[in-house]
Coordinates of C-alpha atoms in Angstrom, one line a residue:
M1 CA 150.0 107.9 51.7
K2 CA 148.5 111.1 51.2
Q3 CA 145.4 109.6 49.5
L4 CA 145.2 107.8 52.7
L5 CA 145.1 110.6 55.0
F6 CA 142.5 112.6 52.2
L7 CA 140.1 109.5 53.1
I8 CA 140.7 109.7 56.7
W9 CA 140.0 113.4 56.7
V10 CA 136.8 112.8 54.8
L11 CA 135.5 110.3 56.9
T12 CA 136.1 112.2 60.0
L13 CA 133.9 114.8 58.6
V14 CA 131.3 112.6 57.8
S15 CA 131.2 111.2 61.2
N16 CA 131.2 114.6 63.0
A17 CA 128.2 116.0 60.9
T18 CA 126.5 112.4 61.4
S19 CA 126.8 112.6 65.0
S20 CA 125.7 116.5 65.1
C21 CA 122.8 115.8 63.3
N22 CA 121.6 113.3 65.8
K23 CA 122.3 115.4 68.8
R24 CA 121.5 119.2 67.6
N25 CA 119.4 120.8 65.1
G26 CA 120.5 124.2 63.8
S27 CA 118.8 126.1 66.8
G28 CA 121.0 124.0 69.1
C29 CA 118.3 122.0 71.0
I30 CA 119.1 118.4 71.8
E31 CA 117.0 115.8 69.4
Q32 CA 116.2 112.4 70.8
N33 CA 113.7 109.2 70.6
W34 CA 110.2 110.1 71.2
Y35 CA 107.7 107.0 71.6
A36 CA 104.0 106.7 70.8
D37 CA 102.2 106.5 74.5
A38 CA 98.7 105.2 72.9
D39 CA 97.2 104.3 76.2
G40 CA 98.4 107.6 78.4
D41 CA 100.2 105.6 81.0
G42 CA 103.5 107.4 80.4
L43 CA 105.0 104.5 78.8
G44 CA 105.7 104.4 75.0
D45 CA 105.7 101.7 72.3
P46 CA 109.5 101.2 71.4
N47 CA 108.0 100.2 68.0
V48 CA 106.3 103.5 67.3
S49 CA 108.9 106.5 67.5
V50 CA 110.2 109.9 66.2
F51 CA 113.3 111.7 66.3
S52 CA 113.2 115.2 67.3
C53 CA 114.1 117.9 69.5
D54 CA 110.4 118.2 71.3
P55 CA 108.0 115.5 71.7
P56 CA 105.0 115.3 69.5
Q57 CA 101.6 115.2 71.0
G58 CA 101.2 111.8 72.4
Y59 CA 104.9 110.7 72.7
V60 CA 106.9 110.5 75.7
A61 CA 110.5 109.4 76.4
N62 CA 110.3 106.3 77.9
G63 CA 110.0 103.4 75.4
N64 CA 108.9 100.3 78.0
D65 CA 105.6 99.6 76.8
P66 CA 105.4 96.8 73.9
D67 CA 102.0 96.3 74.7
D68 CA 101.0 99.9 74.4
N69 CA 97.5 100.0 73.0
S70 CA 94.9 102.4 73.1
N71 CA 92.0 100.3 72.6
S72 CA 93.3 98.0 75.3
N73 CA 91.0 99.8 77.8
E74 CA 88.4 101.1 75.5
G75 CA 84.9 101.8 77.1
E76 CA 86.7 101.7 80.6
T77 CA 87.7 104.5 82.9
C78 CA 90.1 103.0 85.1
P79 CA 90.9 105.7 88.4
P80 CA 94.2 107.3 88.3
K81 CA 97.6 105.7 89.0
E82 CA 97.9 108.4 91.6
I83 CA 95.2 109.7 94.0
F84 CA 94.7 112.3 96.4
I85 CA 94.0 112.1 99.9
G86 CA 93.8 115.3 101.7
P87 CA 97.1 117.3 100.3
N88 CA 99.2 113.8 99.7
A89 CA 99.3 112.1 96.7
F90 CA 99.3 108.4 96.5
T91 CA 100.1 105.9 93.8
L92 CA 97.7 103.0 94.0
I93 CA 100.7 99.9 93.7
P94 CA 101.4 98.3 96.6
V95 CA 104.5 99.4 98.8
D96 CA 107.4 97.3 100.0
L97 CA 106.1 96.1 103.4
S98 CA 109.6 96.6 104.6
V99 CA 109.5 100.3 103.8
R100 CA 108.1 102.1 106.8
G101 CA 108.5 105.6 108.7
S102 CA 111.6 105.7 111.1
C103 CA 110.5 105.3 114.8
N104 CA 113.2 107.7 116.3
Q105 CA 110.6 109.7 118.6
Q106 CA 110.4 109.7 122.5
L107 CA 107.1 110.7 123.5
P108 CA 106.8 113.2 126.3
Y109 CA 103.9 111.1 128.3
S110 CA 104.2 107.9 130.1
P111 CA 102.4 104.9 129.2
M112 CA 99.7 104.1 131.8
V113 CA 97.7 100.6 131.3
T114 CA 96.0 98.0 133.8
M115 CA 94.3 95.1 132.8
T116 CA 92.1 93.6 135.9
T117 CA 88.8 91.6 136.1
N118 CA 85.5 92.5 137.2
G119 CA 83.1 90.0 137.3
Q120 CA 83.1 88.3 134.2
N121 CA 84.9 90.8 132.5
R122 CA 88.5 91.4 131.7
V123 CA 89.0 95.2 132.1
F124 CA 91.5 97.6 130.1
S125 CA 92.4 100.8 131.3
S126 CA 94.7 102.8 129.1
N127 CA 96.1 106.3 127.8
S128 CA 96.8 105.0 124.5
I129 CA 100.3 105.9 125.0
P130 CA 102.8 103.2 123.4
N131 CA 105.7 101.7 125.6
H132 CA 108.2 102.3 122.7
K133 CA 109.2 105.0 120.3
V134 CA 107.2 106.0 117.6
G135 CA 107.7 108.0 114.2
L136 CA 107.6 111.8 113.7
F137 CA 103.9 113.0 113.6
G138 CA 102.0 116.3 114.0
M139 CA 102.2 119.7 111.9
V140 CA 105.9 119.5 111.6
Q141 CA 108.3 119.1 108.6
G142 CA 108.8 115.6 107.7
S143 CA 105.8 114.2 109.7
L144 CA 104.4 110.7 108.5
N145 CA 100.8 112.7 108.8
P146 CA 99.7 115.6 110.4
N147 CA 97.8 114.5 113.6
A148 CA 100.0 114.4 116.6
I149 CA 99.9 111.6 119.2
S150 CA 98.2 112.9 122.5
E151 CA 96.6 110.6 125.8
N152 CA 93.5 109.3 124.9
N153 CA 91.9 107.9 128.2
R154 CA 89.7 105.0 127.5
S155 CA 88.5 101.5 129.3
Y156 CA 87.8 98.7 127.3
S157 CA 85.7 95.7 128.8
V158 CA 86.1 92.1 126.9
P159 CA 84.5 88.7 128.7
L160 CA 86.9 86.3 130.3
N161 CA 84.9 83.2 128.8
P162 CA 84.0 84.4 125.2
G163 CA 81.9 82.2 123.0
I164 CA 81.9 81.7 119.3
A165 CA 79.2 83.5 117.6
N166 CA 76.5 82.1 115.3
N167 CA 78.0 84.4 112.8
I168 CA 81.1 86.3 112.4
T169 CA 81.3 90.2 112.5
P170 CA 83.5 92.1 109.9
L171 CA 85.0 95.2 110.9
L172 CA 84.2 96.7 108.0
N173 CA 80.9 97.5 107.3
T174 CA 80.4 97.7 103.9
N175 CA 77.4 100.2 103.9
T176 CA 79.0 102.8 106.6
G177 CA 82.7 102.1 106.9
P178 CA 84.8 100.9 109.4
A179 CA 82.7 99.6 112.4
Y180 CA 85.1 98.0 115.0
D181 CA 88.6 98.2 116.3
F182 CA 89.7 94.4 116.5
G183 CA 91.3 94.5 119.9
I184 CA 94.0 95.8 122.4
L185 CA 97.5 94.9 122.9
L186 CA 99.0 94.5 126.4
N187 CA 100.5 97.5 126.1
G188 CA 96.9 99.1 125.9
V189 CA 97.2 100.5 122.4
L190 CA 94.4 99.6 119.6
L191 CA 94.8 97.4 117.0
D192 CA 92.6 98.9 114.4
P193 CA 93.2 97.3 111.0
E194 CA 90.8 99.1 108.5
A195 CA 91.2 102.4 106.8
A196 CA 88.6 104.5 106.1
E197 CA 89.8 105.5 102.6
P198 CA 87.0 104.0 100.6
F199 CA 86.4 104.4 96.4
P200 CA 86.1 106.8 94.6
H201 CA 88.9 108.6 96.9
E202 CA 86.7 111.9 97.3
G203 CA 86.3 111.4 101.1
M204 CA 84.7 109.2 103.6
F205 CA 81.1 111.5 103.2
S206 CA 81.2 111.8 99.6
P207 CA 77.9 110.8 98.3
N208 CA 79.5 108.5 95.5
V209 CA 81.2 106.5 98.3
N210 CA 81.8 102.7 97.9
W211 CA 82.9 101.0 101.2
E212 CA 83.1 97.7 99.4
W213 CA 86.4 98.9 97.8
N214 CA 88.4 100.3 100.6
L215 CA 92.2 100.9 100.4
D216 CA 94.3 98.6 102.7
A217 CA 96.9 100.6 105.1
M218 CA 99.1 98.3 105.0
M219 CA 99.0 98.0 101.3
I220 CA 99.8 101.8 100.5
D221 CA 101.5 104.6 101.8
L222 CA 99.4 106.1 104.4
G223 CA 102.1 107.6 106.7
L224 CA 102.8 104.2 109.0
D225 CA 105.9 104.1 111.3
C226 CA 108.2 101.2 111.6
N227 CA 105.6 99.8 113.8
N228 CA 103.1 99.8 111.3
A229 CA 101.0 102.5 113.0
H230 CA 100.1 106.2 112.7
V231 CA 97.8 108.8 114.3
Q232 CA 93.9 109.3 114.1
P233 CA 92.5 113.0 114.3
S234 CA 92.2 112.5 118.2
G235 CA 95.6 112.0 118.7
K236 CA 95.2 108.1 119.1
Y237 CA 98.0 105.9 117.9
H238 CA 97.1 102.7 116.5
Y239 CA 98.3 99.8 114.8
H240 CA 97.6 98.5 111.3
G241 CA 99.8 95.4 111.2
A242 CA 102.4 93.8 113.6
P243 CA 103.9 96.2 116.4
T244 CA 107.6 96.1 115.9
L245 CA 109.0 97.5 118.4
Y246 CA 106.5 96.6 121.1
L247 CA 107.3 92.9 119.4
Q248 CA 111.0 93.1 120.0
S249 CA 110.4 94.5 123.7
M250 CA 109.0 91.0 124.6
N251 CA 112.2 89.3 123.1
I252 CA 110.0 86.8 121.0
T253 CA 112.2 83.9 119.7
G254 CA 109.8 81.9 117.9
K255 CA 110.4 79.1 120.4
E256 CA 107.2 79.4 121.8
M257 CA 103.6 80.8 121.9
A258 CA 103.6 84.7 122.3
L259 CA 100.2 86.1 123.7
V260 CA 100.2 89.9 122.9
G261 CA 96.4 90.9 123.5
Y262 CA 93.0 90.5 123.3
A263 CA 90.1 90.8 120.8
A264 CA 87.2 92.7 121.0
D265 CA 85.3 89.6 121.6
G266 CA 87.4 88.6 124.5
F267 CA 89.5 85.9 122.6
P268 CA 93.2 85.8 123.0
I269 CA 95.7 87.5 120.4
Y270 CA 99.1 85.9 119.5
Y271 CA 102.1 86.8 117.2
K272 CA 102.7 84.4 114.4
Y273 CA 104.0 81.5 116.1
G274 CA 101.8 78.4 117.5
Y275 CA 101.8 74.7 117.6
R276 CA 102.3 72.8 114.5
V277 CA 99.6 70.5 115.6
P278 CA 97.0 72.9 117.1
D279 CA 96.0 70.7 119.8
D280 CA 99.6 69.2 120.9
P281 CA 101.9 71.4 122.8
N282 CA 104.5 68.8 122.0
S283 CA 104.5 69.2 118.1
G284 CA 106.7 71.9 117.9
I285 CA 106.2 75.6 117.0
V286 CA 106.0 77.1 113.3
A287 CA 105.1 80.2 112.1
L288 CA 101.5 80.3 111.0
N289 CA 100.0 81.5 107.7
S290 CA 97.1 82.9 106.7
S291 CA 94.9 81.3 104.1
Y292 CA 94.2 84.5 101.9
E293 CA 95.4 85.0 98.8
L294 CA 95.8 87.8 95.8
K295 CA 92.6 87.5 93.4
S296 CA 93.7 86.7 89.6
G297 CA 92.5 88.8 86.7
T298 CA 90.7 92.2 86.9
R299 CA 88.2 93.9 89.3
P300 CA 84.8 93.8 87.9
G301 CA 84.4 97.7 88.3
D302 CA 83.4 100.3 85.9
G303 CA 86.1 102.8 87.3
V304 CA 83.3 105.4 88.0
T305 CA 81.1 103.4 90.7
A306 CA 84.0 100.7 91.7
P307 CA 87.4 100.5 90.8
C308 CA 88.5 98.6 87.7
G309 CA 92.2 97.5 86.5
A310 CA 94.1 94.3 87.5
Y311 CA 93.8 93.1 91.3
N312 CA 97.4 94.3 93.0
G313 CA 96.5 94.3 96.7
V314 CA 95.8 97.7 97.4
Y315 CA 91.7 97.3 98.1
T316 CA 90.9 94.8 101.2
N317 CA 88.4 93.6 98.3
D318 CA 91.2 92.3 96.0
W319 CA 91.9 89.2 98.4
K320 CA 90.0 86.4 98.8
F321 CA 89.7 83.7 101.3
S322 CA 90.8 80.1 100.3
V323 CA 89.9 77.5 102.5
G324 CA 92.9 75.2 103.4
R325 CA 95.3 77.2 101.8
G326 CA 97.0 78.1 105.1
D327 CA 96.8 77.0 108.6
L328 CA 94.1 79.8 110.2
D329 CA 90.1 80.7 109.2
E330 CA 88.8 83.4 107.6
C331 CA 88.8 85.4 110.9
N332 CA 92.9 84.5 110.9
G333 CA 92.0 82.3 113.8
R334 CA 91.7 78.9 114.9
I335 CA 91.0 76.5 118.1
G336 CA 94.1 74.9 119.7
V337 CA 95.6 74.8 123.0
T338 CA 98.2 77.6 124.3
P339 CA 100.3 78.1 127.4
E340 CA 97.6 80.5 128.9
F341 CA 94.7 78.1 127.8
P342 CA 95.8 74.5 128.1
N343 CA 92.4 73.2 127.8
G344 CA 91.9 75.0 124.3
T345 CA 90.5 78.2 123.0
Y346 CA 89.8 79.8 120.0
Y347 CA 92.8 82.5 119.3
Y348 CA 93.5 85.0 116.7
V349 CA 97.1 84.8 115.0
I350 CA 99.1 88.2 113.9
T351 CA 100.8 87.3 110.3
D352 CA 103.1 88.4 108.3
G353 CA 100.9 88.3 105.3
F354 CA 97.4 89.7 104.4
P355 CA 95.3 90.3 106.4
F356 CA 98.4 90.8 108.8
L357 CA 95.9 91.8 111.7
P358 CA 92.3 90.0 111.4
R359 CA 89.3 91.7 109.7
Y360 CA 86.5 89.6 111.1
L361 CA 85.6 88.5 114.9
R362 CA 84.9 85.0 115.8
G363 CA 82.7 86.0 118.9
N364 CA 80.4 88.8 119.8
P365 CA 82.4 92.2 120.1
S366 CA 82.1 94.2 123.2
S367 CA 80.5 97.7 122.4
D368 CA 83.6 99.3 124.0
F369 CA 85.8 99.0 120.3
K370 CA 82.5 100.3 118.5
K371 CA 83.4 103.0 116.3
H372 CA 80.0 104.6 115.7

């Protein structure tokens, strides 16, 4: 019995000594595994590690990169995963589209909007104030961006009988940047999908600017509220995607088409739903899908003059139009009948997926929507 107790005592001492060695050295610091991070992405190789108090140079605590390889990007200088726009840091990975800033602010202004006809034109007059709650904006703690919402009184004229142009007009000019707002909602607030955040993210007036690679406001955190909207330095509130609370105020059920505004070329804009067969109002209502998809593979850039790395959707140029993939054309629209246009018209659709709001105009845009 004494021999058994002695054996247990010895084993206990050995166990305690081993445990102590695995946790602390003589100076009392806590030891742990550190993993080699050859490619410098903050994630180490789980198969290459050391056990010590402090990490050797090139080692990290997270060992979740079994493909870690310093040669995998040899000769390539990819932009950092985190960039700065103004004082704020942004990660170049897509955001969760369901996560936006809260809309709990009631504006001190009253929305003012009229829609009239003047000869062959449809005219909107608006103070650019939405008819719903918004996020927190301005120079206050917790704001989504530093620009406070203010009244911007403007008039916008579009043709009553628009025509399809010979060529489509992109909202983004790849030489000079955003060229046009897309359109205006019936509540008088602009639809302005294109951000002004070109590569290499040194500011839109940088001599190195590359507008072919422009960040998409819906895919990264640019301070959008729950309405997919934020504020320009002028104080103008504008939408980059589906205007959530405005749509809720319209009580859209998905059982009928819902006219929500007009584009800069005069063609109508509908939210999401359309007839299953474009020219048959008795064919039933369905959610319409865009024909855009994420490109596969990696961007062709060198990381200096254009971005490299895998296509992940944060740049508008990460996406491509694929004929027949969805219900809509390159301009996120189609020709068909609608309740307001029973004889047929071209119309645009706001969709759940990219491009969210159209990025091209099928007709000739009104100069009232021109940015420069």
